[in-house]
CSV table of C-alpha atoms in Angstrom, one decimal:
chain,number,residue,atom,x,y,z
A,1,MET,CA,14.3,-87.1,82.2
A,2,LYS,CA,17.2,-89.6,82.5
A,3,ILE,CA,16.7,-93.3,83.4
A,4,HIS,CA,19.5,-94.8,85.3
A,5,GLY,CA,20.4,-98.5,85.8
A,6,VAL,CA,20.8,-101.5,83.6
A,7,PHE,CA,17.3,-101.6,82.2
A,8,PRO,CA,18.0,-99.1,79.4
A,9,LEU,CA,21.1,-101.0,78.4
A,10,ILE,CA,19.0,-104.2,78.2
A,11,VAL,CA,16.3,-102.5,76.1
A,12,LEU,CA,19.0,-101.0,73.8
A,13,SER,CA,20.7,-104.4,73.4
A,14,VAL,CA,17.4,-106.1,72.5
A,15,MET,CA,16.5,-103.4,70.0
A,16,THR,CA,20.0,-103.6,68.4
A,17,PHE,CA,19.8,-107.4,68.2
A,18,GLY,CA,16.4,-107.1,66.6
A,19,ILE,CA,17.5,-104.7,64.0
A,20,VAL,CA,20.6,-106.8,63.2
A,21,ALA,CA,18.4,-109.9,63.0
A,22,VAL,CA,16.0,-108.2,60.6
A,23,VAL,CA,18.8,-106.9,58.4
A,24,CYS,CA,20.5,-110.3,58.3
A,25,ALA,CA,17.2,-112.1,57.6
A,26,ASP,CA,16.9,-110.0,54.4
A,27,GLU,CA,19.6,-111.6,52.3
A,28,SER,CA,18.9,-109.1,49.5
A,29,ILE,CA,20.8,-106.4,51.3
A,30,LEU,CA,23.7,-108.4,52.6
A,31,PRO,CA,26.9,-107.2,50.9
A,32,GLU,CA,29.3,-109.2,48.8
A,33,ILE,CA,32.8,-109.2,50.2
A,34,HIS,CA,35.8,-109.3,47.9
A,35,ALA,CA,39.4,-109.4,49.1
A,36,GLU,CA,42.6,-109.0,47.0
A,37,VAL,CA,46.3,-109.1,47.9
A,38,ALA,CA,49.4,-108.7,45.8
A,39,LEU,CA,53.0,-108.9,47.2
A,40,GLN,CA,56.1,-108.4,45.1
A,41,SER,CA,59.8,-107.9,44.8
A,42,GLU,CA,61.2,-105.1,42.7
A,43,MET,CA,64.7,-105.3,41.3
A,44,TYR,CA,66.5,-102.7,39.2
A,45,ILE,CA,69.3,-103.2,36.7
A,46,GLY,CA,71.3,-100.2,35.7
A,47,ASP,CA,74.0,-97.7,36.7
A,48,ASP,CA,73.9,-94.4,38.5
A,49,ASP,CA,74.5,-91.2,36.6
A,50,THR,CA,76.3,-88.8,39.0
A,51,VAL,CA,76.4,-86.0,36.4
A,52,SER,CA,72.6,-85.8,36.0
A,53,GLY,CA,71.9,-86.9,39.6
A,54,TYR,CA,70.1,-90.0,38.5
A,55,LEU,CA,70.2,-92.9,41.0
A,56,VAL,CA,69.1,-96.4,40.4
A,57,PRO,CA,66.2,-97.2,42.8
A,58,ASP,CA,66.8,-99.7,45.6
A,59,ASP,CA,65.6,-103.2,45.3
A,60,LYS,CA,62.8,-103.9,47.7
A,61,PHE,CA,59.8,-106.1,48.8
A,62,VAL,CA,56.5,-104.3,48.9
A,63,ILE,CA,52.8,-104.9,49.5
A,64,ARG,CA,51.6,-103.7,46.2
A,65,HIS,CA,47.9,-104.0,46.9
A,66,ALA,CA,45.9,-105.4,49.8
A,67,THR,CA,42.2,-104.5,50.0
A,68,ILE,CA,38.8,-105.6,51.2
A,69,GLU,CA,35.7,-104.5,49.3
A,70,ALA,CA,32.0,-104.6,50.1
A,71,THR,CA,29.4,-104.2,47.4
A,72,GLY,CA,25.6,-104.5,47.5
A,73,GLN,CA,22.2,-103.0,47.3
A,74,LEU,CA,19.9,-101.4,49.8
A,75,GLY,CA,16.5,-102.3,48.6
A,76,THR,CA,15.6,-102.0,44.9
A,77,PHE,CA,17.0,-98.6,44.0
A,78,ILE,CA,20.2,-98.0,46.1
A,79,GLU,CA,23.6,-99.5,45.2
A,80,TYR,CA,26.8,-99.1,47.2
A,81,ASN,CA,30.4,-100.1,47.4
A,82,MET,CA,33.3,-99.4,49.7
A,83,GLU,CA,37.0,-100.6,49.6
A,84,ILE,CA,39.6,-100.1,52.3
A,85,GLY,CA,43.2,-101.2,52.2
A,86,SER,CA,46.6,-100.2,51.0
A,87,ALA,CA,48.3,-99.8,47.6
A,88,THR,CA,51.6,-98.3,46.5
A,89,CYS,CA,49.8,-96.3,43.7
A,90,MET,CA,48.2,-94.2,46.5
A,91,GLY,CA,51.3,-93.8,48.8
A,92,PRO,CA,54.1,-95.8,50.3
A,93,GLY,CA,51.9,-98.9,50.6
A,94,ASN,CA,52.0,-99.2,54.4
A,95,GLN,CA,48.9,-97.1,55.3
A,96,ILE,CA,45.3,-98.3,55.5
A,97,LEU,CA,43.2,-95.9,53.4
A,98,LEU,CA,39.7,-95.6,52.0
A,99,MET,CA,40.5,-96.7,48.5
A,100,GLU,CA,37.1,-96.5,46.9
A,101,ALA,CA,33.5,-95.7,47.9
A,102,GLY,CA,30.2,-95.1,46.1
A,103,LEU,CA,26.5,-94.6,46.8
A,104,PHE,CA,24.1,-94.6,43.8
A,105,ILE,CA,20.5,-94.2,43.1
A,106,LYS,CA,19.6,-96.7,40.4
A,107,PRO,CA,16.1,-96.1,39.0
A,108,PHE,CA,16.6,-98.4,36.1
A,109,ASP,CA,18.9,-101.4,35.5
A,110,PHE,CA,20.9,-99.4,32.9
A,111,LEU,CA,21.1,-96.1,34.6
A,112,LYS,CA,22.5,-94.8,38.0
A,113,ALA,CA,23.7,-91.6,39.6
A,114,GLY,CA,25.6,-90.9,42.7
A,115,ILE,CA,28.9,-89.8,44.4
A,116,ILE,CA,32.0,-91.9,44.2
A,117,LYS,CA,35.7,-92.1,45.0
A,118,GLY,CA,37.5,-94.4,42.6
A,119,HIS,CA,38.4,-95.2,39.1
A,120,ILE,CA,36.8,-93.1,36.3
A,121,MET,CA,35.9,-94.2,32.8
A,122,ARG,CA,38.8,-93.0,30.7
A,123,GLY,CA,39.2,-95.7,28.1
A,124,PHE,CA,40.4,-99.1,29.1
A,125,GLU,CA,43.7,-99.0,30.9
A,126,LEU,CA,43.1,-96.0,33.1
A,127,TYR,CA,39.7,-97.4,34.1
A,128,ASP,CA,41.0,-100.8,35.2
A,129,GLU,CA,42.2,-101.7,38.7
A,130,CYS,CA,46.0,-101.3,38.7
A,131,VAL,CA,46.8,-104.9,39.6
A,132,ASN,CA,44.3,-106.3,37.1
A,133,VAL,CA,45.8,-105.1,33.9
A,134,ILE,CA,47.8,-107.4,31.7
A,135,THR,CA,51.2,-106.1,32.6
A,136,ALA,CA,52.4,-105.7,36.2
A,137,GLU,CA,52.0,-101.9,36.0
A,138,LYS,CA,50.1,-99.5,33.9
A,139,PRO,CA,52.0,-97.3,31.4
A,140,ARG,CA,54.3,-94.8,32.9
A,141,PHE,CA,52.3,-91.8,31.7
A,142,SER,CA,49.1,-93.0,33.4
A,143,LYS,CA,49.1,-90.7,36.4
A,144,THR,CA,50.2,-87.8,34.3
A,145,PHE,CA,47.1,-88.0,32.2
A,146,ALA,CA,44.6,-88.9,35.0
A,147,SER,CA,44.5,-88.5,38.7
A,148,CYS,CA,44.2,-91.6,40.9
A,149,HIS,CA,40.9,-92.3,42.7
A,150,PRO,CA,39.3,-88.8,42.5
A,151,THR,CA,36.0,-88.0,44.3
A,152,GLY,CA,32.9,-86.5,42.7
A,153,ALA,CA,29.4,-86.9,41.2
A,154,VAL,CA,28.8,-89.3,38.3
A,155,LEU,CA,26.0,-90.3,36.0
A,156,GLU,CA,26.4,-93.7,34.4
A,157,THR,CA,24.6,-95.9,31.9
A,158,ASP,CA,25.3,-99.4,30.6
A,159,TYR,CA,22.8,-100.8,28.0
A,160,ASN,CA,22.9,-103.9,25.9
A,161,PHE,CA,21.3,-103.8,22.5
A,162,THR,CA,22.0,-107.5,21.8
A,163,GLY,CA,23.9,-110.3,23.4
A,164,THR,CA,27.2,-108.9,22.2
A,165,MET,CA,26.5,-105.3,21.4
A,166,GLY,CA,26.1,-102.6,24.0
A,167,ILE,CA,27.2,-99.1,25.2
A,168,ALA,CA,28.5,-97.8,28.5
A,169,ALA,CA,28.9,-94.1,29.3
A,170,GLN,CA,29.8,-92.0,32.3
A,171,PHE,CA,29.7,-88.3,33.0
A,172,ALA,CA,31.8,-87.2,36.0
A,173,TYR,CA,32.3,-83.9,37.8
A,174,LEU,CA,35.3,-84.5,40.1
A,175,ASP,CA,37.5,-82.6,42.5
A,176,GLY,CA,40.9,-81.2,41.6
A,177,ALA,CA,44.4,-82.1,42.7
A,178,THR,CA,44.0,-80.4,46.1
A,179,GLY,CA,40.7,-82.3,46.8
A,180,THR,CA,38.4,-79.3,46.2
A,181,PHE,CA,36.3,-78.3,43.2
A,182,ASP,CA,35.8,-74.6,43.7
A,183,GLU,CA,38.9,-73.4,41.8
A,184,GLU,CA,40.0,-76.8,40.4
A,185,HIS,CA,38.1,-79.5,38.7
A,186,ASP,CA,38.2,-82.6,36.6
A,187,ILE,CA,35.2,-83.0,34.3
A,188,ASN,CA,35.2,-86.2,32.3
A,189,LEU,CA,33.0,-87.9,29.7
A,190,GLY,CA,33.8,-91.5,28.9
A,191,LEU,CA,32.3,-93.9,26.4
A,192,THR,CA,32.7,-97.6,25.6
A,193,PHE,CA,31.0,-99.4,22.7
A,194,ARG,CA,30.9,-103.1,22.7
A,195,THR,CA,30.8,-104.0,19.0
A,196,PRO,CA,28.7,-106.8,17.3
A,197,LEU,CA,32.0,-108.7,17.0
A,198,GLU,CA,32.2,-110.7,20.2
A,199,GLY,CA,35.1,-109.6,22.4
A,200,LEU,CA,35.9,-106.3,20.5
A,201,SER,CA,35.2,-103.0,22.2
A,202,VAL,CA,36.2,-99.4,21.4
A,203,ALA,CA,36.4,-96.6,23.9
A,204,GLY,CA,37.2,-92.9,24.2
A,205,PHE,CA,37.1,-90.1,26.7
A,206,TYR,CA,37.5,-86.3,27.0
A,207,THR,CA,38.5,-84.4,30.2
A,208,ASP,CA,38.3,-80.7,30.9
A,209,TRP,CA,41.0,-80.0,33.5
A,210,LEU,CA,41.4,-77.0,35.7
A,211,GLN,CA,44.5,-77.1,37.9
A,212,ASP,CA,47.2,-74.8,39.3
A,213,PHE,CA,50.1,-76.2,37.3
A,214,GLU,CA,52.4,-73.3,38.2
A,215,PHE,CA,51.7,-73.4,41.9
A,216,ASP,CA,51.2,-69.7,41.8
A,217,GLY,CA,47.6,-69.6,43.2
A,218,GLU,CA,46.1,-69.2,39.7
A,219,PRO,CA,44.3,-72.2,38.1
A,220,ASP,CA,45.3,-73.1,34.6
A,221,ASN,CA,43.1,-74.7,31.9
A,222,GLY,CA,44.0,-78.1,30.5
A,223,SER,CA,42.5,-81.0,28.7
A,224,ARG,CA,42.9,-84.8,28.2
A,225,MET,CA,41.5,-87.1,25.6
A,226,GLY,CA,42.1,-90.7,24.5
A,227,TYR,CA,40.7,-93.5,22.3
A,228,GLY,CA,41.5,-97.1,21.6
A,229,LEU,CA,40.3,-100.6,21.2
A,230,ASN,CA,40.3,-103.8,23.2
A,231,PHE,CA,39.9,-107.4,22.2
A,232,ASP,CA,39.4,-110.3,24.6
A,233,ARG,CA,38.3,-113.6,23.2
A,234,LEU,CA,39.5,-117.2,22.7
A,235,ASN,CA,42.3,-116.7,25.3
A,236,ALA,CA,43.8,-113.8,23.3
A,237,HIS,CA,44.1,-110.2,24.4
A,238,LEU,CA,44.9,-107.2,22.3
A,239,ARG,CA,44.7,-103.6,23.4
A,240,GLY,CA,46.0,-100.3,22.3
A,241,GLU,CA,45.2,-96.6,23.2
A,242,TYR,CA,46.4,-93.2,22.1
A,243,TYR,CA,46.3,-90.2,24.5
A,244,ILE,CA,46.6,-86.4,23.8
A,245,GLY,CA,46.8,-83.8,26.6
A,246,LYS,CA,47.3,-80.0,27.1
A,247,GLY,CA,48.2,-78.4,30.4
A,248,PHE,CA,51.1,-80.0,32.4
A,249,TYR,CA,53.8,-78.7,34.7
A,250,SER,CA,56.4,-77.2,32.4
A,251,PRO,CA,60.1,-77.6,33.2
A,252,PHE,CA,61.1,-75.2,30.3
A,253,GLY,CA,60.1,-71.9,31.8
A,254,ASP,CA,57.6,-69.3,30.5
A,255,SER,CA,60.0,-68.1,27.8
A,256,ILE,CA,59.8,-71.5,26.0
A,257,MET,CA,56.5,-73.1,27.0
A,258,THR,CA,54.1,-72.3,29.8
A,259,SER,CA,52.5,-75.1,31.7
A,260,GLU,CA,49.1,-74.1,30.5
A,261,ASP,CA,50.2,-74.5,26.8
A,262,LEU,CA,52.5,-77.6,27.2
A,263,LYS,CA,51.2,-80.6,25.2
A,264,MET,CA,51.9,-84.3,25.6
A,265,ASN,CA,50.9,-87.4,23.7
A,266,ALA,CA,51.4,-91.0,24.4
A,267,PHE,CA,50.4,-94.5,23.3
A,268,TYR,CA,50.8,-98.1,24.1
A,269,VAL,CA,50.0,-101.4,22.4
A,270,GLU,CA,50.0,-104.8,24.1
A,271,GLY,CA,49.2,-108.4,23.4
A,272,ALA,CA,48.8,-111.6,25.4
A,273,TYR,CA,47.8,-115.2,24.9
A,274,ALA,CA,46.8,-117.6,27.7
A,275,VAL,CA,47.8,-121.2,27.0
A,276,GLN,CA,45.4,-123.6,28.9
A,277,THR,CA,47.4,-126.5,30.4
A,278,GLY,CA,44.5,-128.6,31.8
A,279,SER,CA,46.3,-128.7,35.2
A,280,ASP,CA,44.6,-127.9,38.4
A,281,VAL,CA,47.8,-126.6,39.9
A,282,LEU,CA,48.9,-124.5,36.9
A,283,PRO,CA,45.7,-123.9,34.9
A,284,TYR,CA,47.3,-121.5,32.4
A,285,ILE,CA,50.4,-119.8,31.2
A,286,GLN,CA,50.0,-116.3,29.7
A,287,PRO,CA,53.0,-114.6,28.1
A,288,TYR,CA,52.5,-110.9,27.2
A,289,VAL,CA,54.3,-107.9,25.7
A,290,MET,CA,53.7,-104.2,25.7
A,291,TYR,CA,55.3,-101.2,23.9
A,292,GLN,CA,54.8,-97.7,25.2
A,293,SER,CA,55.9,-94.3,23.9
A,294,TRP,CA,55.6,-91.0,25.7
A,295,ASP,CA,56.3,-87.6,24.1
A,296,LYS,CA,56.6,-85.3,27.2
A,297,ALA,CA,56.6,-82.1,25.1
A,298,SER,CA,55.0,-82.6,21.7
A,299,ASN,CA,54.8,-78.9,20.9
A,300,VAL,CA,58.4,-78.0,22.0
A,301,GLU,CA,61.2,-78.2,19.5
A,302,GLY,CA,63.5,-81.1,19.9
A,303,ASP,CA,63.3,-84.8,21.0
A,304,HIS,CA,61.3,-85.4,24.1
A,305,ILE,CA,60.2,-89.0,23.5
A,306,TYR,CA,60.7,-91.8,26.0
A,307,SER,CA,59.9,-95.4,25.0
A,308,TYR,CA,59.8,-98.7,26.9
A,309,LEU,CA,59.3,-102.4,26.2
A,310,THR,CA,57.7,-104.7,28.8
A,311,ALA,CA,57.7,-108.5,28.5
A,312,GLY,CA,56.5,-111.0,31.0
A,313,VAL,CA,54.4,-114.0,31.9
A,314,SER,CA,51.5,-114.7,34.2
A,315,LEU,CA,51.2,-118.2,35.6
A,316,GLY,CA,47.8,-119.3,37.0
A,317,LEU,CA,48.0,-120.8,40.5
A,318,GLY,CA,45.2,-123.0,41.4
A,319,GLU,CA,41.8,-121.5,42.0
A,320,TYR,CA,40.4,-117.9,42.6
A,321,ASP,CA,42.5,-116.4,39.9
A,322,ALA,CA,45.7,-116.5,41.9
A,323,LYS,CA,48.8,-115.9,39.8
A,324,LEU,CA,52.5,-115.6,39.8
A,325,ARG,CA,53.6,-112.7,37.5
A,326,ILE,CA,57.2,-112.1,36.2
A,327,ASP,CA,57.4,-108.8,34.5
A,328,TYR,CA,60.5,-107.1,32.9
A,329,GLU,CA,60.4,-103.5,31.7
A,330,MET,CA,63.4,-102.0,29.9
A,331,PRO,CA,63.8,-98.5,28.5
A,332,LEU,CA,64.3,-98.4,24.7
A,333,SER,CA,64.9,-94.7,24.0
A,334,ALA,CA,65.2,-91.3,25.6
A,335,PRO,CA,66.3,-87.8,24.6
A,336,ASP,CA,70.1,-87.5,24.1
A,337,GLU,CA,70.7,-85.3,27.2
A,338,GLU,CA,68.7,-87.6,29.5
A,339,PRO,CA,70.4,-90.4,31.6
A,340,GLU,CA,69.6,-94.0,30.8
A,341,GLU,CA,67.0,-95.3,33.2
A,342,ALA,CA,67.4,-98.6,34.9
A,343,ALA,CA,65.4,-101.7,33.8
A,344,ARG,CA,62.9,-103.1,36.3
A,345,LEU,CA,62.1,-106.7,37.2
A,346,ILE,CA,58.9,-107.4,39.2
A,347,VAL,CA,58.1,-110.8,40.6
A,348,ARG,CA,54.6,-110.7,42.1
A,349,VAL,CA,52.2,-113.2,43.7
A,350,GLN,CA,48.6,-112.0,43.8
A,351,GLY,CA,45.1,-113.5,44.3
A,352,GLY,CA,41.6,-112.7,45.5
A,353,ILE,CA,38.4,-114.2,46.6
């Protein structure tokens, strides 16, 4: 039986208003809203190499990152988060995408399980949000060793033994590069230990990787692992990590090294120190430096190592952790037959509430 007229609409409106009023009256389930934006200019210094086909990238202005995130709880045992926006690490930077999402059952304060789309616990640098690391960008090898914002099931724990010592762990079963997990997968175990020394943590991860590196319809086995330490205390920051991987797309051909057997290793070390100025307008000045090295074929004869040096400064701007970042990255070394890459200067303004 159908009821016509405006009466059903009035009833529906009253019911909807009542539900919204009840939800809003319970402040415990209202979400926390976070917003971040980062805009930057990118300038490149170098020369084209017409023999190899290398072209210096064009200078440009980009919206590096612009997102809105909601996090909260539904009652006592359900936790959620959702982030929408745009970022150049997930495309051209001009599309609105679902960046992250998660829904967890949390039976204890230190334990939760659920399904997420987002960053996975793989040490320090790969786990952090891209615009929140010390340098303007993560090391160049980051995406090669870990996919960006995968989707899957996770089991997480975070437990404090004392005021300074604790442990965090995450087991994740994630989809592959094509967005499915029937013939591809990314299975990761990550661990972080907060040591008794305040500010000092150590972390490591291992990934079992199944992906079609050859694009021939047959999945290939691979693995990733890494370990490192992080120190943040007294305005000082020190971080370093070493990565080892097997199973990458091989440019050498099967006669020299198949993709399934190709190995890489990489590492970075970085340091920073924030000088507090006491000014409300410019609260701190944080110079930093990072060295990175990437061996793109560690088990192939010859030199396949690329290295880079990054130096820059972050200038605090007023409140809400807004900052101006000036970041210069220059190549230090490359195999003899490779063209010399251009240096890159990034000037970024970013902030969030």
